[in-house]
PDB file of C-alpha atoms in Angstrom:
ATOM      1  CA  MET A   1     -70.567-257.092  79.346  1.00  0.00           C
ATOM      2  CA  VAL A   2     -73.092-254.504  78.172  1.00  0.00           C
ATOM      3  CA  SER A   3     -76.630-255.835  78.113  1.00  0.00           C
ATOM      4  CA  PRO A   4     -80.254-254.828  78.679  1.00  0.00           C
ATOM      5  CA  TYR A   5     -80.548-257.760  81.132  1.00  0.00           C
ATOM      6  CA  ASN A   6     -79.481-258.067  84.742  1.00  0.00           C
ATOM      7  CA  PRO A   7     -76.718-260.651  85.147  1.00  0.00           C
ATOM      8  CA  ALA A   8     -77.791-264.076  86.402  1.00  0.00           C
ATOM      9  CA  LYS A   9     -74.662-264.318  88.540  1.00  0.00           C
ATOM     10  CA  VAL A  10     -71.525-262.368  89.363  1.00  0.00           C
ATOM     11  CA  ARG A  11     -68.581-263.359  87.186  1.00  0.00           C
ATOM     12  CA  GLU A  12     -65.030-262.815  88.366  1.00  0.00           C
ATOM     13  CA  ASN A  13     -62.999-260.359  86.238  1.00  0.00           C
ATOM     14  CA  VAL A  14     -66.021-259.454  84.107  1.00  0.00           C
ATOM     15  CA  ARG A  15     -67.494-255.950  84.247  1.00  0.00           C
ATOM     16  CA  GLU A  16     -71.235-256.000  83.535  1.00  0.00           C
ATOM     17  CA  VAL A  17     -73.254-252.907  82.638  1.00  0.00           C
ATOM     18  CA  VAL A  18     -77.046-253.020  82.403  1.00  0.00           C
ATOM     19  CA  LEU A  19     -78.604-250.479  80.032  1.00  0.00           C
ATOM     20  CA  SER A  20     -82.286-249.637  79.885  1.00  0.00           C
ATOM     21  CA  GLY A  21     -84.351-248.858  76.810  1.00  0.00           C
ATOM     22  CA  VAL A  22     -81.949-250.359  74.264  1.00  0.00           C
ATOM     23  CA  ASN A  23     -83.297-253.868  73.815  1.00  0.00           C
ATOM     24  CA  PHE A  24     -83.522-255.277  70.270  1.00  0.00           C
ATOM     25  CA  GLU A  25     -86.579-257.278  71.337  1.00  0.00           C
ATOM     26  CA  ASP A  26     -88.549-254.049  71.820  1.00  0.00           C
ATOM     27  CA  ILE A  27     -87.955-253.051  68.187  1.00  0.00           C
ATOM     28  CA  VAL A  28     -87.826-256.205  66.077  1.00  0.00           C
ATOM     29  CA  PRO A  29     -91.207-257.692  65.166  1.00  0.00           C
ATOM     30  CA  ASN A  30     -91.929-261.311  66.061  1.00  0.00           C
ATOM     31  CA  LEU A  31     -90.239-263.370  63.351  1.00  0.00           C
ATOM     32  CA  PHE A  32     -92.527-266.354  63.987  1.00  0.00           C
ATOM     33  CA  THR A  33     -95.697-264.427  63.173  1.00  0.00           C
ATOM     34  CA  GLY A  34     -94.430-261.869  60.664  1.00  0.00           C
ATOM     35  CA  SER A  35     -92.080-261.596  57.738  1.00  0.00           C
ATOM     36  CA  LYS A  36     -88.533-262.906  58.170  1.00  0.00           C
ATOM     37  CA  ILE A  37     -87.269-259.911  56.207  1.00  0.00           C
ATOM     38  CA  SER A  38     -89.046-257.176  58.194  1.00  0.00           C
ATOM     39  CA  GLY A  39     -87.165-257.964  61.418  1.00  0.00           C
ATOM     40  CA  PRO A  40     -83.638-257.401  60.118  1.00  0.00           C
ATOM     41  CA  LEU A  41     -84.713-254.335  58.125  1.00  0.00           C
ATOM     42  CA  THR A  42     -86.448-252.801  61.150  1.00  0.00           C
ATOM     43  CA  LEU A  43     -83.393-253.526  63.266  1.00  0.00           C
ATOM     44  CA  MET A  44     -80.972-251.937  60.786  1.00  0.00           C
ATOM     45  CA  GLN A  45     -83.106-248.803  60.565  1.00  0.00           C
ATOM     46  CA  ASN A  46     -83.125-248.423  64.354  1.00  0.00           C
ATOM     47  CA  VAL A  47     -79.479-249.251  65.099  1.00  0.00           C
ATOM     48  CA  PRO A  48     -78.226-245.629  64.919  1.00  0.00           C
ATOM     49  CA  LYS A  49     -80.752-244.501  67.561  1.00  0.00           C
ATOM     50  CA  LEU A  50     -80.139-247.574  69.731  1.00  0.00           C
ATOM     51  CA  CYS A  51     -76.429-246.829  69.531  1.00  0.00           C
ATOM     52  CA  SER A  52     -76.694-243.204  70.581  1.00  0.00           C
ATOM     53  CA  ASP A  53     -79.207-244.101  73.321  1.00  0.00           C
ATOM     54  CA  ALA A  54     -76.811-246.732  74.697  1.00  0.00           C
ATOM     55  CA  LEU A  55     -73.687-244.576  74.548  1.00  0.00           C
ATOM     56  CA  GLU A  56     -75.278-241.593  76.300  1.00  0.00           C
ATOM     57  CA  GLN A  57     -76.392-243.557  79.366  1.00  0.00           C
ATOM     58  CA  LYS A  58     -74.484-242.906  82.586  1.00  0.00           C
ATOM     59  CA  PRO A  59     -73.295-246.508  83.073  1.00  0.00           C
ATOM     60  CA  MET A  60     -71.633-246.374  79.639  1.00  0.00           C
ATOM     61  CA  GLN A  61     -70.051-243.010  80.365  1.00  0.00           C
ATOM     62  CA  ASP A  62     -68.765-244.341  83.702  1.00  0.00           C
ATOM     63  CA  LEU A  63     -67.296-247.333  81.872  1.00  0.00           C
ATOM     64  CA  LEU A  64     -65.026-244.972  79.928  1.00  0.00           C
ATOM     65  CA  LYS A  65     -63.337-243.940  83.194  1.00  0.00           C
ATOM     66  CA  GLU A  66     -62.266-247.500  84.000  1.00  0.00           C
ATOM     67  CA  GLU A  67     -59.260-249.496  82.811  1.00  0.00           C
ATOM     68  CA  PHE A  68     -59.499-252.787  80.939  1.00  0.00           C
ATOM     69  CA  ASP A  69     -57.054-255.274  79.456  1.00  0.00           C
ATOM     70  CA  LEU A  70     -59.347-256.514  76.697  1.00  0.00           C
ATOM     71  CA  VAL A  71     -62.824-255.946  75.285  1.00  0.00           C
ATOM     72  CA  LEU A  72     -64.942-258.759  73.860  1.00  0.00           C
ATOM     73  CA  LEU A  73     -67.337-257.262  71.346  1.00  0.00           C
ATOM     74  CA  SER A  74     -70.278-258.889  69.633  1.00  0.00           C
ATOM     75  CA  ALA A  75     -69.949-258.720  65.865  1.00  0.00           C
ATOM     76  CA  PHE A  76     -73.721-258.416  65.535  1.00  0.00           C
ATOM     77  CA  MET A  77     -74.808-254.776  65.185  1.00  0.00           C
ATOM     78  CA  ALA A  78     -72.256-253.519  67.710  1.00  0.00           C
ATOM     79  CA  GLU A  79     -70.197-251.208  65.518  1.00  0.00           C
ATOM     80  CA  CYS A  80     -71.056-248.224  67.689  1.00  0.00           C
ATOM     81  CA  PHE A  81     -69.240-249.822  70.614  1.00  0.00           C
ATOM     82  CA  LEU A  82     -66.014-249.627  68.625  1.00  0.00           C
ATOM     83  CA  SER A  83     -65.956-246.015  69.820  1.00  0.00           C
ATOM     84  CA  VAL A  84     -65.690-247.340  73.381  1.00  0.00           C
ATOM     85  CA  VAL A  85     -62.815-249.620  72.367  1.00  0.00           C
ATOM     86  CA  TYR A  86     -61.108-246.634  70.719  1.00  0.00           C
ATOM     87  CA  GLN A  87     -61.589-244.436  73.808  1.00  0.00           C
ATOM     88  CA  LEU A  88     -60.286-247.152  76.136  1.00  0.00           C
ATOM     89  CA  LYS A  89     -57.301-247.820  73.845  1.00  0.00           C
ATOM     90  CA  VAL A  90     -57.426-251.583  74.437  1.00  0.00           C
ATOM     91  CA  PRO A  91     -57.410-254.565  72.091  1.00  0.00           C
ATOM     92  CA  HIS A  92     -60.736-256.145  71.221  1.00  0.00           C
ATOM     93  CA  ILE A  93     -61.954-259.508  69.998  1.00  0.00           C
ATOM     94  CA  TYR A  94     -65.156-260.031  68.035  1.00  0.00           C
ATOM     95  CA  VAL A  95     -67.440-262.722  69.447  1.00  0.00           C
ATOM     96  CA  ILE A  96     -70.013-264.464  67.240  1.00  0.00           C
ATOM     97  CA  PRO A  97     -71.781-267.137  69.334  1.00  0.00           C
ATOM     98  CA  ALA A  98     -74.115-268.254  66.534  1.00  0.00           C
ATOM     99  CA  GLY A  99     -71.386-268.300  63.899  1.00  0.00           C
ATOM    100  CA  PRO A 100     -70.746-265.602  61.308  1.00  0.00           C
ATOM    101  CA  TRP A 101     -73.407-264.833  58.731  1.00  0.00           C
ATOM    102  CA  PRO A 102     -73.256-262.496  55.794  1.00  0.00           C
ATOM    103  CA  PRO A 103     -72.439-259.635  55.771  1.00  0.00           C
ATOM    104  CA  PHE A 104     -70.506-260.064  59.036  1.00  0.00           C
ATOM    105  CA  THR A 105     -68.141-262.606  57.534  1.00  0.00           C
ATOM    106  CA  SER A 106     -66.258-259.715  55.944  1.00  0.00           C
ATOM    107  CA  ILE A 107     -65.363-258.334  59.395  1.00  0.00           C
ATOM    108  CA  SER A 108     -63.109-261.306  60.049  1.00  0.00           C
ATOM    109  CA  GLY A 109     -61.910-261.692  56.490  1.00  0.00           C
ATOM    110  CA  ASN A 110     -63.806-264.936  55.964  1.00  0.00           C
ATOM    111  CA  PRO A 111     -65.017-265.427  52.424  1.00  0.00           C
ATOM    112  CA  SER A 112     -68.715-265.966  51.891  1.00  0.00           C
ATOM    113  CA  PHE A 113     -70.117-268.312  49.275  1.00  0.00           C
ATOM    114  CA  PRO A 114     -73.845-267.598  48.922  1.00  0.00           C
ATOM    115  CA  SER A 115     -74.111-269.696  45.782  1.00  0.00           C
ATOM    116  CA  TYR A 116     -73.853-272.855  47.899  1.00  0.00           C
ATOM    117  CA  VAL A 117     -73.860-271.865  51.610  1.00  0.00           C
ATOM    118  CA  VAL A 118     -77.403-271.188  52.811  1.00  0.00           C
ATOM    119  CA  ASN A 119     -77.973-267.873  54.617  1.00  0.00           C
ATOM    120  CA  LYS A 120     -79.327-268.558  58.133  1.00  0.00           C
ATOM    121  CA  ILE A 121     -82.333-266.331  57.464  1.00  0.00           C
ATOM    122  CA  PHE A 122     -83.685-268.806  54.889  1.00  0.00           C
ATOM    123  CA  SER A 123     -84.849-272.386  55.276  1.00  0.00           C
ATOM    124  CA  PHE A 124     -83.396-273.593  51.977  1.00  0.00           C
ATOM    125  CA  THR A 125     -82.039-277.130  51.919  1.00  0.00           C
ATOM    126  CA  LEU A 126     -79.050-278.477  50.044  1.00  0.00           C
ATOM    127  CA  PRO A 127     -78.679-278.758  47.180  1.00  0.00           C
ATOM    128  CA  MET A 128     -80.280-275.379  46.473  1.00  0.00           C
ATOM    129  CA  SER A 129     -82.141-274.822  43.237  1.00  0.00           C
ATOM    130  CA  PHE A 130     -80.983-272.122  40.831  1.00  0.00           C
ATOM    131  CA  THR A 131     -83.762-269.815  42.094  1.00  0.00           C
ATOM    132  CA  GLU A 132     -82.774-270.416  45.729  1.00  0.00           C
ATOM    133  CA  ARG A 133     -79.127-269.712  44.892  1.00  0.00           C
ATOM    134  CA  MET A 134     -80.118-266.433  43.244  1.00  0.00           C
ATOM    135  CA  ILE A 135     -82.323-265.422  46.195  1.00  0.00           C
ATOM    136  CA  ASN A 136     -79.556-266.389  48.628  1.00  0.00           C
ATOM    137  CA  THR A 137     -76.921-264.424  46.685  1.00  0.00           C
ATOM    138  CA  MET A 138     -79.105-261.349  46.151  1.00  0.00           C
ATOM    139  CA  SER A 139     -80.091-261.306  49.834  1.00  0.00           C
ATOM    140  CA  GLU A 140     -76.413-261.235  50.779  1.00  0.00           C
ATOM    141  CA  VAL A 141     -75.718-258.398  48.358  1.00  0.00           C
ATOM    142  CA  ALA A 142     -78.738-256.456  49.684  1.00  0.00           C
ATOM    143  CA  ALA A 143     -77.889-257.130  53.342  1.00  0.00           C
ATOM    144  CA  SER A 144     -74.274-256.067  52.836  1.00  0.00           C
ATOM    145  CA  ALA A 145     -75.364-252.880  51.085  1.00  0.00           C
ATOM    146  CA  ALA A 146     -77.929-252.093  53.788  1.00  0.00           C
ATOM    147  CA  ILE A 147     -75.532-252.711  56.665  1.00  0.00           C
ATOM    148  CA  ASN A 148     -72.733-250.784  54.997  1.00  0.00           C
ATOM    149  CA  HIS A 149     -75.090-247.865  54.319  1.00  0.00           C
ATOM    150  CA  LEU A 150     -77.294-247.830  57.439  1.00  0.00           C
ATOM    151  CA  VAL A 151     -74.915-249.130  60.093  1.00  0.00           C
ATOM    152  CA  ARG A 152     -71.315-248.749  58.998  1.00  0.00           C
ATOM    153  CA  ASP A 153     -71.947-245.680  56.826  1.00  0.00           C
ATOM    154  CA  LYS A 154     -69.472-246.676  54.100  1.00  0.00           C
TER     155      LYS A 154
END
C-alpha cells in the first residue's frame, strides 16, 4: 500500500509505504467551494510531477528490492505505478473502490454509455434532458482525451 498517510493499524501480509509531499489534497482545489471542473483538470496537469516525485523517494526505491506475489493498484491516476509492477515482474489487479467512471472504464474493457449513465462529476438526474446528455457525453470525450494526452501520453 503506497499512501501519503500513516497506516491506522498493521495489516498482516500487506506492505505499506508512506510517501511525503505527494498528496492529491495539497493540489486539488476544494470542490465544495470552487468549480467541479477545476479540480480534475488541476489534478491531471500535476499527475506527471506527482508521479516522478513519488517514484524517486527512497521508500519507493527500496520497495523495488523486495519480492511480492501480487500488486493491487488503484485505477485512479496511478498509471505511473505500472512501472513498479513492470520492475517487480508480478501480476497486478486494478482496484476501484468507488466504481469505475469514464475514462477509466476503458482500462477494464467495460463499455461506457454517457448518453444515459450519469457521470459522477455531475448531479444530473434520470431521465437526463437532451442538453444534459450532450454535456455528459462531451465531458467524457474531453476527459478521455485529457487523460490520454496528459497522463497516459497516447
